[in-house]
Amino acid sequence: MRRATSLIARGLITGPPSSMPPMHTTTTSTPLPSPVPVSFTPPVSHTETAARTPGQPVYVPGRRARASPLRRGAHESWWTPSRGWFNAVAKSIPTYRVLDEEGHLVAGAPEPDITQADALAMYGTMTLVPVVDHVLYQSQRQGRISFYMQCAGEEAAVVGSAAAMRDGDEVFGQYREQAAALHRGLGLKRLMAQCFGNVEDTGTKGRMMPVHYSAPDLGFHTITSPLATQMPQAAGAAYALKLDPDREGDCVICYFGDGAASEGDFHAALNMNAVLGGPCIWFCRNNGFAISTPIIDQYAGDGIAARGPGYGLDTIRVDGNDAVAVLLAVREARARAVQGKRGVLVEAMTYRVGHHSTSDDSSKYREADEVREWSVVDNPISRLRAFLVGKGWWDEAKERTLLARHKADVMRAFQRAEKLPKPKLGEMFSDVWATRDGDQVPAVIAEQKAELGRLLKKYGDAWEPWARERKRFVEQGEDVMDCDGRGA
């Protein structure tokens, strides 16, 4: 008893009595599988007195760390005289799938809860994206746009997850989520406008690289180039949803790749979300490469899913080339996130068929046969098509009609966007500082704008490259040359 009293006085052991039910439980009807300890097991029963058998913990009333039976900082643990080294929270992490590579239900899988309309909508977007990718990728090679990134091979992961979200949700993308934007209603006109940076690019006003889409009306936050910076932003947005009673039932989804999971922002964001709460789906597209770095050189653990329990997040690994499995997994992830007002981690195992971007040549670090094998053996579009055909929802005639319409729509939007002028030159100075109605922009902005105007007046007609470039902008730079400001 003296030892127990001493421990209480020193504050070394704290936590609830063993009769108290656990505080960390799943909030939906479908529980997660229990982790399997690697080399040790907890005691069968606990005692709250000093008269206990060796190896059992002493429970004393805790204050802040109410869920920790042994030390502050550990939710569930027990005393043991053996050295219980471990390198995983479970012996293995299963990968959830519904359809096999040929589009048939896997053994033991129940009939998926998906309507014909939802399945056809997903397939429509998944078949549209490759047409968009092909046209814009080739246009970059011809010098008609400056940059592009494809979604090739990851269509099921992106579209399946987007289909599980709702209109009021917030989407934070990384690079390859053009399919998610299209599925939420972005439209080819707006997508092309952003890639060309023309006057109809209302999202970024021609100031961003291609593929940096922005659609606030669709809850699609602006894509940013630095890796993983969207993750702390998503954690903040989820916390804001938690605090706003008018946003009850809404959710955040944050896309990132396996490479982004090596950034510090990944850990900061997941920990912030785990501690502060807020409904957020952390959706990892594990496509095997961080540009040219394969996963074998990125981490030694069991993928990205293994990190979820470390932050106390419900976690699932799903076959990212199975659109139906992704849809069902993210539906459940969304339910868990919204009901528990906390984060959920989904790792979608897929493969990046295309180059990282138009700045990359993946033949320098992987074999062409490997890419062809993935394209043929485990093609996500072919897999969903086979499922639709098996259900009697699709046939060859519909396929030909759909692809012809996609090609015509994409080319029409492409040709129109290419002919439109760029926004006014003065737009490059807007939105840098937020100003209230009637307020003046900071002097430094006015001075920079005036300086550009002065240079255009001096060289805009005299120097042929500038004279040619001015014609691409609305008002040909006159809006800048007419502005007031000191200049240099």
XYZ file of C-alpha atoms in Angstrom:
488
model
C 0.000 0.000 0.000
C 2.901 2.342 0.775
C 4.191 1.815 -2.780
C 0.807 2.652 -4.293
C 0.590 5.777 -2.128
C 4.077 6.777 -3.203
C 3.200 6.349 -6.848
C 0.130 8.508 -6.436
C 2.154 11.201 -4.733
C 4.783 11.149 -7.488
C 2.115 11.233 -10.189
C 3.773 8.514 -12.201
C 0.760 6.297 -12.786
C -2.580 7.693 -13.795
C -5.732 6.578 -15.538
C -9.260 5.307 -14.992
C -10.197 2.218 -13.008
C -10.406 -0.972 -15.020
C -14.198 -0.972 -14.710
C -14.466 2.175 -16.806
C -15.401 1.390 -20.452
C -12.795 2.355 -23.045
C -13.086 5.873 -24.407
C -11.544 5.130 -27.820
C -14.143 3.170 -29.715
C -15.330 3.244 -33.289
C -18.445 5.289 -33.893
C -20.120 3.307 -36.637
C -21.758 -0.062 -36.806
C -18.827 -1.740 -38.516
C -15.847 -2.049 -36.135
C -12.251 -2.258 -37.239
C -10.404 -5.536 -36.732
C -8.530 -5.614 -33.430
C -4.750 -5.232 -33.722
C -2.768 -8.368 -33.025
C 0.204 -7.737 -30.692
C 3.403 -9.137 -32.073
C 5.076 -10.707 -29.066
C 3.080 -10.135 -25.895
C -0.457 -10.261 -24.483
C -2.196 -8.185 -21.822
C -3.101 -9.618 -18.413
C -6.507 -11.251 -18.175
C -7.738 -8.989 -15.369
C -6.665 -5.886 -13.498
C -6.815 -4.829 -9.863
C -7.155 -1.465 -8.212
C -5.397 -2.428 -4.993
C -1.812 -2.940 -4.059
C -2.586 -6.616 -3.385
C -2.146 -7.771 -6.979
C -0.259 -10.395 -8.876
C 3.034 -9.437 -10.515
C 2.712 -7.780 -13.907
C -0.622 -6.090 -13.262
C -0.885 -2.278 -13.340
C -1.859 -0.051 -10.478
C -4.872 2.077 -11.419
C -5.277 5.434 -9.697
C -7.635 8.316 -10.472
C -6.317 10.309 -13.396
C -6.950 13.936 -14.201
C -5.988 14.923 -17.752
C -4.827 11.564 -19.089
C -8.026 9.757 -18.140
C -7.576 7.039 -20.768
C -4.046 6.016 -19.815
C -3.739 3.079 -17.409
C 0.052 3.305 -17.037
C 1.593 6.569 -18.151
C 0.328 9.783 -19.618
C 0.524 9.439 -23.395
C -0.419 5.761 -23.781
C -4.103 4.973 -24.300
C -3.980 1.223 -23.660
C -1.031 -0.677 -22.234
C -0.052 -3.030 -19.433
C 2.955 -3.926 -17.333
C 5.017 -6.859 -18.495
C 8.320 -8.306 -17.268
C 9.292 -9.355 -20.816
C 10.834 -7.108 -23.433
C 7.992 -6.798 -25.923
C 9.685 -5.386 -29.008
C 7.394 -4.842 -31.996
C 7.506 -3.170 -35.408
C 3.817 -3.146 -36.329
C 0.473 -2.721 -34.628
C -0.844 -5.813 -36.422
C 0.765 -8.772 -38.138
C -0.647 -7.713 -41.514
C -2.940 -5.114 -43.062
C -5.508 -6.565 -45.474
C -6.414 -4.863 -48.761
C -10.139 -4.517 -49.342
C -11.467 -5.310 -52.810
C -14.806 -6.154 -54.387
C -13.904 -6.881 -58.026
C -11.022 -8.966 -59.305
C -8.873 -7.940 -62.271
C -11.520 -9.260 -64.688
C -14.383 -7.355 -63.096
C -15.983 -10.317 -61.289
C -16.991 -10.307 -57.630
C -14.258 -11.817 -55.483
C -15.088 -14.910 -53.480
C -17.098 -14.110 -50.404
C -17.928 -10.539 -51.433
C -21.586 -9.533 -51.080
C -23.368 -7.806 -53.932
C -22.084 -4.217 -53.832
C -24.453 -1.439 -52.853
C -24.169 0.644 -56.011
C -26.930 1.855 -58.294
C -26.811 1.688 -62.066
C -26.854 5.481 -62.268
C -23.892 5.847 -59.904
C -21.891 3.142 -61.664
C -22.478 4.672 -65.099
C -21.629 8.160 -63.832
C -18.332 6.865 -62.468
C -17.558 5.079 -65.708
C -18.404 8.205 -67.685
C -15.843 10.263 -65.775
C -13.234 7.486 -65.799
C -13.417 7.243 -69.596
C -13.453 11.019 -70.079
C -10.235 11.673 -68.175
C -7.944 9.649 -70.511
C -9.240 11.655 -73.486
C -8.566 14.921 -71.656
C -5.139 13.684 -70.592
C -4.146 12.636 -74.103
C -5.147 15.922 -75.735
C -3.546 18.170 -73.128
C -0.407 16.049 -72.801
C 0.164 16.214 -76.549
C -0.623 19.928 -76.612
C 2.163 20.510 -74.091
C 4.564 18.592 -76.329
C 3.535 20.951 -79.149
C 4.182 24.022 -77.005
C 0.534 25.035 -76.740
C 0.432 24.816 -72.933
C 3.377 24.880 -70.555
C 2.834 21.837 -68.337
C 0.555 18.885 -67.674
C 0.066 15.904 -65.341
C -1.944 12.810 -66.210
C -4.257 10.669 -64.082
C -3.460 7.508 -66.083
C -3.808 4.311 -64.062
C -5.358 6.065 -61.056
C -8.826 6.773 -62.467
C -10.598 4.323 -60.151
C -8.961 5.676 -57.007
C -9.797 9.296 -57.790
C -13.277 8.877 -59.284
C -14.404 6.197 -56.828
C -13.487 8.395 -53.882
C -15.027 11.531 -55.428
C -18.277 9.646 -56.039
C -18.551 8.870 -52.319
C -18.475 12.542 -51.328
C -21.407 14.965 -51.177
C -22.059 18.423 -52.586
C -21.300 20.312 -49.378
C -17.950 18.616 -48.781
C -14.540 20.246 -49.107
C -11.923 18.749 -51.447
C -8.185 19.331 -51.179
C -6.335 17.822 -54.120
C -2.675 17.306 -54.839
C -1.912 16.984 -58.558
C -3.939 14.243 -60.279
C -7.426 15.050 -59.066
C -8.776 16.543 -62.290
C -11.065 13.514 -62.420
C -12.482 14.411 -58.993
C -13.096 17.984 -60.126
C -14.831 16.784 -63.286
C -16.975 14.338 -61.331
C -18.078 17.162 -59.020
C -19.170 19.216 -62.035
C -16.167 21.343 -63.020
C -16.866 20.950 -66.726
C -14.474 20.845 -69.671
C -14.810 24.581 -70.341
C -13.434 25.535 -66.934
C -10.786 22.814 -66.967
C -9.435 23.966 -70.329
C -9.612 27.609 -69.272
C -7.329 26.898 -66.328
C -4.802 24.946 -68.372
C -4.608 27.733 -70.972
C -4.848 30.512 -68.385
C -7.386 32.372 -70.514
C -9.958 35.032 -69.679
C -12.491 32.400 -68.569
C -10.170 31.044 -65.865
C -12.219 32.501 -63.032
C -10.553 30.239 -60.472
C -6.916 31.309 -60.813
C -7.224 34.165 -63.359
C -4.375 32.878 -65.505
C -1.827 33.183 -62.703
C -1.218 29.497 -61.988
C 0.482 26.661 -63.821
C -1.769 24.261 -65.727
C -3.515 21.539 -63.628
C -3.723 23.887 -60.616
C -7.518 23.852 -60.681
C -9.729 25.906 -58.395
C -13.505 25.774 -58.002
C -14.731 27.336 -54.738
C -18.357 26.850 -55.762
C -17.738 23.092 -55.885
C -15.749 22.981 -52.651
C -12.612 22.235 -54.690
C -9.716 24.140 -53.153
C -6.929 25.526 -55.321
C -4.160 23.071 -56.170
C -0.744 24.275 -55.048
C 2.652 23.148 -56.321
C 4.589 22.586 -53.062
C 4.203 19.005 -51.943
C 1.794 18.229 -49.078
C 0.967 21.851 -48.229
C -2.724 21.024 -48.713
C -2.636 18.666 -45.744
C -2.392 21.164 -42.847
C -4.959 23.269 -44.701
C -7.314 20.277 -44.807
C -6.804 19.644 -41.093
C -7.732 23.261 -40.412
C -10.791 23.057 -42.646
C -11.947 19.899 -40.864
C -11.557 21.610 -37.493
C -13.582 24.566 -38.799
C -16.369 22.198 -39.859
C -16.367 20.673 -36.397
C -16.841 24.106 -34.808
C -19.535 25.323 -37.200
C -23.030 24.003 -36.382
C -24.247 25.106 -39.817
C -21.824 22.664 -41.449
C -23.011 19.637 -39.498
C -22.769 16.569 -41.742
C -20.162 18.018 -44.114
C -16.729 16.440 -44.518
C -13.250 17.140 -45.875
C -11.339 14.824 -48.182
C -7.625 15.421 -48.680
C -5.775 13.652 -51.485
C -2.049 12.992 -51.301
C 0.484 10.558 -52.705
C 2.930 8.184 -51.103
C 5.671 10.736 -51.713
C 3.763 13.442 -49.845
C 3.573 11.073 -46.865
C 7.343 11.540 -46.511
C 6.888 15.273 -45.901
C 6.690 16.819 -42.464
C 3.326 18.366 -43.329
C 1.835 14.862 -43.492
C 2.665 14.143 -39.870
C 1.751 17.629 -38.676
C -1.628 17.469 -40.401
C -2.604 13.995 -39.217
C -1.591 14.782 -35.655
C -3.461 18.079 -35.687
C -6.584 16.357 -36.996
C -6.266 13.477 -34.537
C -5.911 15.799 -31.538
C -8.280 18.639 -32.448
C -10.771 16.550 -34.373
C -12.864 17.397 -37.383
C -14.356 15.178 -40.116
C -11.572 14.478 -42.609
C -10.753 11.626 -44.974
C -7.037 11.354 -45.609
C -6.936 9.648 -49.011
C -3.526 8.346 -50.051
C -3.002 7.399 -53.687
C -0.112 4.982 -53.221
C 0.905 4.708 -56.873
C 4.370 3.269 -56.280
C 6.488 6.311 -57.091
C 7.363 9.744 -55.755
C 8.409 11.099 -59.152
C 11.364 8.759 -59.776
C 11.707 7.400 -56.227
C 10.068 3.966 -55.834
C 8.336 3.060 -52.604
C 11.154 0.693 -51.641
C 13.352 3.766 -51.230
C 10.689 5.793 -49.418
C 9.758 3.725 -46.382
C 10.517 0.437 -44.647
C 7.166 0.011 -42.914
C 3.958 -1.541 -44.212
C 2.846 1.242 -46.526
C 1.025 4.370 -45.431
C -1.884 2.586 -43.725
C 0.447 1.388 -40.976
C 0.858 4.997 -39.845
C -2.832 5.628 -39.205
C -3.122 3.798 -35.851
C -0.096 5.723 -34.614
C -2.247 8.837 -34.795
C -5.355 7.096 -33.499
C -7.090 7.158 -36.882
C -9.490 4.524 -38.176
C -7.644 3.145 -41.208
C -8.374 0.974 -44.223
C -6.316 -0.196 -47.187
C -8.224 -0.644 -50.435
C -7.479 -1.870 -53.947
C -7.146 1.475 -55.702
C -7.792 -0.043 -59.138
C -11.192 -1.330 -58.024
C -13.572 1.618 -58.415
C -16.421 -0.155 -56.612
C -14.249 -1.041 -53.612
C -12.944 2.526 -53.404
C -16.489 3.898 -53.528
C -17.687 1.625 -50.716
C -14.576 2.164 -48.585
C -14.773 5.948 -48.821
C -18.508 5.907 -48.133
C -17.770 4.120 -44.855
C -14.789 6.392 -44.197
C -17.033 9.413 -44.630
C -19.626 7.958 -42.239
C -16.961 7.338 -39.598
C -15.471 10.810 -40.051
C -18.791 12.660 -39.867
C -20.249 10.651 -36.989
C -17.075 10.766 -34.936
C -16.001 14.270 -36.049
C -12.498 12.956 -36.568
C -10.064 11.791 -39.203
C -10.013 8.520 -41.135
C -7.121 7.266 -43.278
C -7.665 5.436 -46.580
C -4.713 4.014 -48.500
C -5.566 3.172 -52.111
C -3.030 0.815 -53.691
C -2.707 1.724 -57.374
C -0.065 2.327 -60.045
C 1.009 5.436 -61.928
C 0.909 4.370 -65.567
C 1.900 7.759 -67.004
C 5.037 9.785 -66.471
C 5.064 11.894 -63.328
C 4.487 14.967 -65.501
C 5.504 16.401 -68.856
C 8.846 17.211 -67.185
C 9.547 13.545 -66.457
C 10.762 10.551 -68.466
C 9.881 7.467 -66.438
C 11.734 5.153 -68.825
C 14.892 6.244 -66.995
C 13.836 4.488 -63.783
C 11.339 1.724 -64.710
C 10.891 -0.801 -67.474
C 8.377 -0.191 -70.240
C 7.183 -3.803 -69.889
C 6.189 -3.107 -66.306
C 3.987 -0.209 -67.392
C 2.402 -2.239 -70.193
C 1.638 -5.092 -67.812
C -0.212 -2.805 -65.412
C -2.104 -1.232 -68.292
C -3.320 -4.612 -69.542
C -3.519 -6.942 -66.551
C -4.965 -4.535 -63.972
C -6.569 -1.705 -65.897
C -9.084 0.086 -63.641
C -11.284 1.213 -66.541
C -11.440 -2.256 -68.084
C -12.267 -3.747 -64.693
C -15.263 -1.461 -64.153
C -16.400 -1.923 -67.745
C -16.451 -5.696 -67.295
C -18.534 -5.263 -64.130
C -21.036 -3.062 -65.986
C -21.285 -5.531 -68.858
C -21.834 -8.400 -66.427
C -24.699 -6.467 -64.820
C -26.290 -5.851 -68.205
C -25.777 -2.099 -67.867
C -23.296 -1.678 -70.753
C -22.508 -2.913 -74.243
C -20.256 -2.218 -77.231
C -22.686 0.164 -78.934
C -22.896 2.349 -75.820
C -19.114 2.243 -75.519
C -18.582 3.539 -79.052
C -21.139 6.289 -78.580
C -19.645 7.385 -75.257
C -16.057 7.545 -76.516
C -17.060 9.445 -79.655
C -18.924 11.989 -77.537
C -15.976 12.361 -75.175
C -13.579 13.037 -78.046
C -15.905 15.576 -79.661
C -16.562 17.391 -76.371
C -12.896 17.556 -75.430
C -11.747 18.812 -78.817
C -14.510 21.429 -78.918
C -13.552 22.749 -75.485
C -9.844 22.611 -76.332
C -10.137 24.540 -79.575
C -12.348 27.170 -77.989
C -10.071 27.683 -74.971
C -6.966 28.030 -77.129
C -8.476 30.943 -79.062
C -9.571 32.998 -76.061
C -7.332 35.843 -74.850
C -5.625 35.910 -71.497
C -7.035 38.051 -68.656
C -6.070 41.682 -68.214
C -2.443 42.116 -67.277
C -3.542 43.934 -64.152
C -5.001 40.713 -62.762
C -1.511 39.633 -61.714
C -1.663 42.306 -59.001
C -5.162 41.538 -57.710
C -5.937 39.227 -54.781
C -2.409 39.522 -53.363
C -3.744 41.465 -50.362
C -7.316 41.313 -49.156
C -8.909 44.758 -49.085
C -12.323 45.917 -47.942
C -14.609 47.799 -50.282
C -13.277 51.313 -50.717
C -9.820 50.562 -49.296
C -6.674 51.212 -51.292
C -4.248 48.440 -52.144
C -0.881 48.662 -50.358
C 1.557 51.125 -51.891
C 4.027 48.393 -52.846
C 1.425 46.804 -55.136
C 0.515 50.126 -56.734
C 4.193 50.886 -57.323
C 4.869 47.530 -58.963
C 1.844 47.893 -61.208
C 2.930 51.381 -62.227
C 6.443 50.140 -62.933
C 5.120 47.501 -65.339
C 2.993 50.153 -67.010
C 6.004 52.420 -67.462
C 8.029 49.610 -69.035
C 5.178 48.704 -71.385
C 4.872 52.314 -72.531
C 8.595 52.395 -73.262
C 9.128 48.948 -74.801
C 5.638 47.562 -75.509
C 5.706 48.537 -79.176
C 9.436 48.954 -79.747
C 10.456 45.416 -78.748
C 8.875 42.789 -80.991
C 8.533 39.987 -78.359
C 6.602 42.317 -76.062
C 4.504 43.692 -78.898
C 3.555 40.156 -79.910
C 2.859 39.001 -76.353
C 0.702 42.028 -75.485
C -1.824 41.012 -78.123
C -2.638 37.846 -76.144
C -4.094 39.844 -73.234
C -7.418 41.591 -72.845
C -6.849 45.319 -73.502
C -3.254 44.462 -74.482
C -1.873 45.882 -71.242
C -3.628 49.229 -71.506
C -5.176 48.682 -68.058
C -1.675 48.639 -66.552
C -0.325 51.553 -68.574
C -3.254 53.724 -67.467
C -2.829 53.045 -63.746
C -1.588 55.610 -61.252
C 1.537 54.940 -59.223
C 5.063 56.155 -58.689
C 7.010 53.370 -60.426
C 10.796 53.302 -60.458
